[in-house]
Amino acid sequence: MSKLESFIRRMMAQRDCLNFAAQRIEAMPGPVLELGLGNGRTYDHLRQIMPDRDIYVFDRNGRPFASFAPPDNRIFRGEVLETLIQAYDVLGKTAVLTHYDIGTTNTEKSSKLAERVSPLLNRLMYPGSLVVSSVAMPFSHWSVVPLPASVKPGRYFIYRVDGLR
Ligand SMILES: C[S@@+](CC[C@H](N)C(=O)[O-])C[C@H]1O[C@@H](n2cnc3c(N)ncnc32)[C@H](O)[C@@H]1O
């Protein structure tokens, strides 16, 4: 498979997993978290498929095109390991969907960061909520959700947050 084809498939997997998760949490009230704004591509998709949701964005230096920029009061700017802690004071345990897209080409570094992010993110997530991730995030309080049929296992990841209300 060419690099181009692999990129296209990853983008399709990302879109299909976000669409699937948005449908699954449709009946649950609460905000959505976008970890990794980048140029705002997936943020723009999330706001189009969930126009009535508050979407909070986390990035240390994401530079989206102006028309994809989230409102200032919906951005946590800085290192995610710190801003997730600050976000708890604002949001509590209310988030119903997170898209985690902070991976890099350095797989080992990405996995280590995801391991440190998981418990901080878990504090913000309402029981039964979903985490859609570009990186595997094995965490003891989360169960693996089967992917949409269009997505090859290992290309994207979806977890359900367990726990008592
Ligand atoms: C792959 S890009 C996100 C792409 C974006 N979802 C999109 O579709 O356009 C990853 C983003 O994560 C941010 N990032 C990486 N490590 C971070 C960290 N430790 N804390 C906060 N943001 C981080 C980078 O600044 C970058 O904007």
PDB file of C-alpha atoms and ligand atoms in Angstrom:
ATOM      1  CA  MET A   1       0.000   0.000   0.000  1.00  0.00           C
ATOM      2  CA  SER A   2       1.392   3.425  -0.884  1.00  0.00           C
ATOM      3  CA  LYS A   3       1.913   6.119   1.733  1.00  0.00           C
ATOM      4  CA  LEU A   4      -0.956   8.058   0.135  1.00  0.00           C
ATOM      5  CA  GLU A   5      -3.336   5.105   0.371  1.00  0.00           C
ATOM      6  CA  SER A   6      -2.337   4.476   3.971  1.00  0.00           C
ATOM      7  CA  PHE A   7      -2.988   8.158   4.828  1.00  0.00           C
ATOM      8  CA  ILE A   8      -6.384   8.085   3.126  1.00  0.00           C
ATOM      9  CA  ARG A   9      -7.400   4.947   5.020  1.00  0.00           C
ATOM     10  CA  ARG A  10      -6.336   6.459   8.349  1.00  0.00           C
ATOM     11  CA  MET A  11      -8.406   9.580   7.641  1.00  0.00           C
ATOM     12  CA  MET A  12     -11.419   7.458   6.667  1.00  0.00           C
ATOM     13  CA  ALA A  13     -11.016   5.409   9.859  1.00  0.00           C
ATOM     14  CA  GLN A  14     -10.842   8.619  11.888  1.00  0.00           C
ATOM     15  CA  ARG A  15     -14.005   9.971  10.278  1.00  0.00           C
ATOM     16  CA  ASP A  16     -15.918   6.686  10.583  1.00  0.00           C
ATOM     17  CA  CYS A  17     -14.975   6.256  14.266  1.00  0.00           C
ATOM     18  CA  LEU A  18     -15.961   9.845  15.113  1.00  0.00           C
ATOM     19  CA  ASN A  19     -19.300   9.496  13.290  1.00  0.00           C
ATOM     20  CA  PHE A  20     -19.955   6.161  15.031  1.00  0.00           C
ATOM     21  CA  ALA A  21     -19.103   7.540  18.493  1.00  0.00           C
ATOM     22  CA  ALA A  22     -21.146  10.714  17.995  1.00  0.00           C
ATOM     23  CA  GLN A  23     -24.201   8.572  17.241  1.00  0.00           C
ATOM     24  CA  ARG A  24     -23.594   6.347  20.251  1.00  0.00           C
ATOM     25  CA  ILE A  25     -23.523   9.265  22.714  1.00  0.00           C
ATOM     26  CA  GLU A  26     -26.365  11.170  21.054  1.00  0.00           C
ATOM     27  CA  ALA A  27     -28.724  10.758  24.016  1.00  0.00           C
ATOM     28  CA  MET A  28     -26.130  11.698  26.659  1.00  0.00           C
ATOM     29  CA  PRO A  29     -25.871  15.360  27.665  1.00  0.00           C
ATOM     30  CA  GLY A  30     -22.371  16.760  28.179  1.00  0.00           C
ATOM     31  CA  PRO A  31     -19.395  18.303  26.398  1.00  0.00           C
ATOM     32  CA  VAL A  32     -16.992  16.816  23.890  1.00  0.00           C
ATOM     33  CA  LEU A  33     -13.202  17.077  24.234  1.00  0.00           C
ATOM     34  CA  GLU A  34     -10.789  17.373  21.312  1.00  0.00           C
ATOM     35  CA  LEU A  35      -7.211  16.630  22.411  1.00  0.00           C
ATOM     36  CA  GLY A  36      -4.914  17.791  19.598  1.00  0.00           C
ATOM     37  CA  LEU A  37      -6.293  20.698  17.559  1.00  0.00           C
ATOM     38  CA  GLY A  38      -3.540  20.763  14.905  1.00  0.00           C
ATOM     39  CA  ASN A  39      -4.920  22.583  11.899  1.00  0.00           C
ATOM     40  CA  GLY A  40      -8.495  22.046  13.103  1.00  0.00           C
ATOM     41  CA  ARG A  41      -9.547  19.350  10.646  1.00  0.00           C
ATOM     42  CA  THR A  42     -11.185  16.957  13.110  1.00  0.00           C
ATOM     43  CA  TYR A  43     -12.422  19.834  15.290  1.00  0.00           C
ATOM     44  CA  ASP A  44     -14.322  21.129  12.262  1.00  0.00           C
ATOM     45  CA  HIS A  45     -15.775  17.664  11.669  1.00  0.00           C
ATOM     46  CA  LEU A  46     -16.867  17.292  15.300  1.00  0.00           C
ATOM     47  CA  ARG A  47     -18.649  20.640  15.289  1.00  0.00           C
ATOM     48  CA  GLN A  48     -20.415  19.773  12.047  1.00  0.00           C
ATOM     49  CA  ILE A  49     -21.701  16.395  13.228  1.00  0.00           C
ATOM     50  CA  MET A  50     -22.565  17.693  16.739  1.00  0.00           C
ATOM     51  CA  PRO A  51     -23.590  21.333  16.201  1.00  0.00           C
ATOM     52  CA  ASP A  52     -25.310  21.627  19.586  1.00  0.00           C
ATOM     53  CA  ARG A  53     -22.433  20.324  21.724  1.00  0.00           C
ATOM     54  CA  ASP A  54     -19.892  22.362  23.640  1.00  0.00           C
ATOM     55  CA  ILE A  55     -16.512  21.238  22.293  1.00  0.00           C
ATOM     56  CA  TYR A  56     -13.436  21.937  24.448  1.00  0.00           C
ATOM     57  CA  VAL A  57     -10.078  21.821  22.698  1.00  0.00           C
ATOM     58  CA  PHE A  58      -6.652  21.052  24.164  1.00  0.00           C
ATOM     59  CA  ASP A  59      -3.374  21.910  22.425  1.00  0.00           C
ATOM     60  CA  ARG A  60      -0.056  23.471  23.293  1.00  0.00           C
ATOM     61  CA  ASN A  61       0.431  25.181  19.947  1.00  0.00           C
ATOM     62  CA  GLY A  62      -2.261  24.126  17.441  1.00  0.00           C
ATOM     63  CA  ARG A  63      -2.622  26.627  14.641  1.00  0.00           C
ATOM     64  CA  PRO A  64      -5.924  26.071  12.837  1.00  0.00           C
ATOM     65  CA  PHE A  65      -7.067  28.044   9.833  1.00  0.00           C
ATOM     66  CA  ALA A  66      -8.983  31.065  11.131  1.00  0.00           C
ATOM     67  CA  SER A  67     -12.371  29.660  10.157  1.00  0.00           C
ATOM     68  CA  PHE A  68     -11.633  26.447  12.154  1.00  0.00           C
ATOM     69  CA  ALA A  69     -10.532  28.244  15.325  1.00  0.00           C
ATOM     70  CA  PRO A  70     -12.569  27.376  18.428  1.00  0.00           C
ATOM     71  CA  PRO A  71     -13.890  30.220  20.592  1.00  0.00           C
ATOM     72  CA  ASP A  72     -11.283  31.435  23.121  1.00  0.00           C
ATOM     73  CA  ASN A  73     -13.356  30.241  26.064  1.00  0.00           C
ATOM     74  CA  ARG A  74     -13.337  26.689  24.701  1.00  0.00           C
ATOM     75  CA  ILE A  75      -9.551  26.287  24.409  1.00  0.00           C
ATOM     76  CA  PHE A  76      -7.196  24.902  27.044  1.00  0.00           C
ATOM     77  CA  ARG A  77      -3.800  26.021  25.785  1.00  0.00           C
ATOM     78  CA  GLY A  78      -0.667  24.332  27.074  1.00  0.00           C
ATOM     79  CA  GLU A  79       0.784  20.962  27.927  1.00  0.00           C
ATOM     80  CA  VAL A  80      -2.059  18.447  28.028  1.00  0.00           C
ATOM     81  CA  LEU A  81      -0.811  16.802  31.225  1.00  0.00           C
ATOM     82  CA  GLU A  82      -1.333  20.149  32.951  1.00  0.00           C
ATOM     83  CA  THR A  83      -4.428  21.448  31.167  1.00  0.00           C
ATOM     84  CA  LEU A  84      -6.389  18.235  31.809  1.00  0.00           C
ATOM     85  CA  ILE A  85      -5.918  18.872  35.528  1.00  0.00           C
ATOM     86  CA  GLN A  86      -7.089  22.494  35.148  1.00  0.00           C
ATOM     87  CA  ALA A  87     -10.067  21.353  33.051  1.00  0.00           C
ATOM     88  CA  TYR A  88     -11.438  19.275  35.915  1.00  0.00           C
ATOM     89  CA  ASP A  89     -12.113  22.481  37.896  1.00  0.00           C
ATOM     90  CA  VAL A  90     -14.185  23.820  34.980  1.00  0.00           C
ATOM     91  CA  LEU A  91     -15.890  20.672  33.667  1.00  0.00           C
ATOM     92  CA  GLY A  92     -15.880  18.116  36.477  1.00  0.00           C
ATOM     93  CA  LYS A  93     -16.791  14.596  35.370  1.00  0.00           C
ATOM     94  CA  THR A  94     -19.137  15.575  32.529  1.00  0.00           C
ATOM     95  CA  ALA A  95     -17.492  14.822  29.174  1.00  0.00           C
ATOM     96  CA  VAL A  96     -19.322  12.272  27.030  1.00  0.00           C
ATOM     97  CA  LEU A  97     -16.876  11.939  24.140  1.00  0.00           C
ATOM     98  CA  THR A  98     -13.147  12.569  23.725  1.00  0.00           C
ATOM     99  CA  HIS A  99     -11.167  12.466  20.521  1.00  0.00           C
ATOM    100  CA  TYR A 100      -7.493  11.923  21.369  1.00  0.00           C
ATOM    101  CA  ASP A 101      -5.244  12.843  18.430  1.00  0.00           C
ATOM    102  CA  ILE A 102      -1.911  13.694  20.018  1.00  0.00           C
ATOM    103  CA  GLY A 103       0.121  10.852  18.570  1.00  0.00           C
ATOM    104  CA  THR A 104       3.358  11.416  16.682  1.00  0.00           C
ATOM    105  CA  THR A 105       5.452   9.205  14.431  1.00  0.00           C
ATOM    106  CA  ASN A 106       7.460   8.225  17.521  1.00  0.00           C
ATOM    107  CA  THR A 107       5.303   5.294  18.651  1.00  0.00           C
ATOM    108  CA  GLU A 108       7.075   4.741  21.949  1.00  0.00           C
ATOM    109  CA  LYS A 109       6.801   8.412  22.945  1.00  0.00           C
ATOM    110  CA  SER A 110       3.125   8.495  21.901  1.00  0.00           C
ATOM    111  CA  SER A 111       2.307   5.406  23.959  1.00  0.00           C
ATOM    112  CA  LYS A 112       4.044   6.820  27.029  1.00  0.00           C
ATOM    113  CA  LEU A 113       2.130  10.089  26.742  1.00  0.00           C
ATOM    114  CA  ALA A 114      -1.172   8.222  26.238  1.00  0.00           C
ATOM    115  CA  GLU A 115      -0.433   6.168  29.358  1.00  0.00           C
ATOM    116  CA  ARG A 116       0.014   9.344  31.411  1.00  0.00           C
ATOM    117  CA  VAL A 117      -3.016  11.062  29.852  1.00  0.00           C
ATOM    118  CA  SER A 118      -5.466   8.173  30.481  1.00  0.00           C
ATOM    119  CA  PRO A 119      -5.972   8.587  34.269  1.00  0.00           C
ATOM    120  CA  LEU A 120      -6.237  12.391  33.951  1.00  0.00           C
ATOM    121  CA  LEU A 121      -8.734  12.070  31.129  1.00  0.00           C
ATOM    122  CA  ASN A 122     -10.681   9.395  32.996  1.00  0.00           C
ATOM    123  CA  ARG A 123     -11.450  11.926  35.751  1.00  0.00           C
ATOM    124  CA  LEU A 124     -13.267  14.119  33.205  1.00  0.00           C
ATOM    125  CA  MET A 125     -15.268  11.359  31.522  1.00  0.00           C
ATOM    126  CA  TYR A 126     -18.842  10.508  32.516  1.00  0.00           C
ATOM    127  CA  PRO A 127     -19.475   6.763  33.023  1.00  0.00           C
ATOM    128  CA  GLY A 128     -20.582   5.218  29.723  1.00  0.00           C
ATOM    129  CA  SER A 129     -18.833   7.899  27.689  1.00  0.00           C
ATOM    130  CA  LEU A 130     -16.473   7.130  24.792  1.00  0.00           C
ATOM    131  CA  VAL A 131     -12.829   7.820  23.988  1.00  0.00           C
ATOM    132  CA  VAL A 132     -11.912   7.691  20.293  1.00  0.00           C
ATOM    133  CA  SER A 133      -8.154   7.606  19.818  1.00  0.00           C
ATOM    134  CA  SER A 134      -5.464   7.541  17.158  1.00  0.00           C
ATOM    135  CA  VAL A 135      -3.259   5.739  19.697  1.00  0.00           C
ATOM    136  CA  ALA A 136      -3.900   2.580  21.736  1.00  0.00           C
ATOM    137  CA  MET A 137      -4.875   3.617  25.276  1.00  0.00           C
ATOM    138  CA  PRO A 138      -5.102   0.466  27.376  1.00  0.00           C
ATOM    139  CA  PHE A 139      -6.473   1.676  30.712  1.00  0.00           C
ATOM    140  CA  SER A 140      -7.882  -0.457  33.489  1.00  0.00           C
ATOM    141  CA  HIS A 141     -11.219   1.408  33.765  1.00  0.00           C
ATOM    142  CA  TRP A 142     -11.966   1.407  30.025  1.00  0.00           C
ATOM    143  CA  SER A 143     -13.336  -1.383  27.803  1.00  0.00           C
ATOM    144  CA  VAL A 144     -12.517  -1.842  24.146  1.00  0.00           C
ATOM    145  CA  VAL A 145     -15.471  -1.024  21.855  1.00  0.00           C
ATOM    146  CA  PRO A 146     -15.669  -2.978  18.569  1.00  0.00           C
ATOM    147  CA  LEU A 147     -14.806  -0.705  15.654  1.00  0.00           C
ATOM    148  CA  PRO A 148     -17.205   0.124  12.819  1.00  0.00           C
ATOM    149  CA  ALA A 149     -17.000  -2.577  10.133  1.00  0.00           C
ATOM    150  CA  SER A 150     -15.220  -0.195   7.745  1.00  0.00           C
ATOM    151  CA  VAL A 151     -12.229   0.226  10.084  1.00  0.00           C
ATOM    152  CA  LYS A 152      -9.381  -2.253  10.162  1.00  0.00           C
ATOM    153  CA  PRO A 153      -8.407  -3.276  13.729  1.00  0.00           C
ATOM    154  CA  GLY A 154      -5.395  -1.307  14.959  1.00  0.00           C
ATOM    155  CA  ARG A 155      -5.997   1.642  12.633  1.00  0.00           C
ATOM    156  CA  TYR A 156      -8.041   3.555  15.232  1.00  0.00           C
ATOM    157  CA  PHE A 157      -9.288   2.808  18.759  1.00  0.00           C
ATOM    158  CA  ILE A 158     -12.544   3.279  20.677  1.00  0.00           C
ATOM    159  CA  TYR A 159     -12.973   2.767  24.429  1.00  0.00           C
ATOM    160  CA  ARG A 160     -15.965   2.913  26.733  1.00  0.00           C
ATOM    161  CA  VAL A 161     -15.399   4.491  30.123  1.00  0.00           C
ATOM    162  CA  ASP A 162     -16.607   2.109  32.817  1.00  0.00           C
ATOM    163  CA  GLY A 163     -17.364   3.024  36.390  1.00  0.00           C
ATOM    164  CA  LEU A 164     -20.169   3.996  38.662  1.00  0.00           C
ATOM    165  CA  ARG A 165     -22.100   7.216  38.279  1.00  0.00           C
TER     166      ARG A 165
HETATM  167  C1  LIG B   1      -1.776  15.252  14.886  1.00  0.00           C
HETATM  168  S1  LIG B   1      -2.003  16.904  15.427  1.00  0.00           S
HETATM  169  C2  LIG B   1      -3.748  16.989  15.648  1.00  0.00           C
HETATM  170  C3  LIG B   1      -4.476  16.990  14.334  1.00  0.00           C
HETATM  171  C4  LIG B   1      -5.908  17.449  14.429  1.00  0.00           C
HETATM  172  N1  LIG B   1      -6.745  16.538  15.192  1.00  0.00           N
HETATM  173  C5  LIG B   1      -6.496  17.659  13.051  1.00  0.00           C
HETATM  174  O1  LIG B   1      -7.301  16.825  12.582  1.00  0.00           O
HETATM  175  O2  LIG B   1      -6.156  18.681  12.430  1.00  0.00           O
HETATM  176  C6  LIG B   1      -1.399  16.796  17.084  1.00  0.00           C
HETATM  177  C7  LIG B   1      -1.530  18.075  17.901  1.00  0.00           C
HETATM  178  O3  LIG B   1      -1.220  17.717  19.254  1.00  0.00           O
HETATM  179  C8  LIG B   1      -0.528  18.785  19.866  1.00  0.00           C
HETATM  180  N2  LIG B   1       0.282  18.224  20.960  1.00  0.00           N
HETATM  181  C9  LIG B   1       1.262  17.292  20.863  1.00  0.00           C
HETATM  182  N3  LIG B   1       1.751  16.984  22.074  1.00  0.00           N
HETATM  183  C10 LIG B   1       1.050  17.726  22.973  1.00  0.00           C
HETATM  184  C11 LIG B   1       1.101  17.855  24.385  1.00  0.00           C
HETATM  185  N4  LIG B   1       1.939  17.122  25.127  1.00  0.00           N
HETATM  186  N5  LIG B   1       0.246  18.711  24.983  1.00  0.00           N
HETATM  187  C12 LIG B   1      -0.622  19.457  24.224  1.00  0.00           C
HETATM  188  N6  LIG B   1      -0.718  19.371  22.886  1.00  0.00           N
HETATM  189  C13 LIG B   1       0.115  18.527  22.265  1.00  0.00           C
HETATM  190  C14 LIG B   1       0.311  19.420  18.758  1.00  0.00           C
HETATM  191  O4  LIG B   1       0.543  20.782  19.044  1.00  0.00           O
HETATM  192  C15 LIG B   1      -0.556  19.197  17.519  1.00  0.00           C
HETATM  193  O5  LIG B   1      -1.289  20.370  17.207  1.00  0.00           O
END
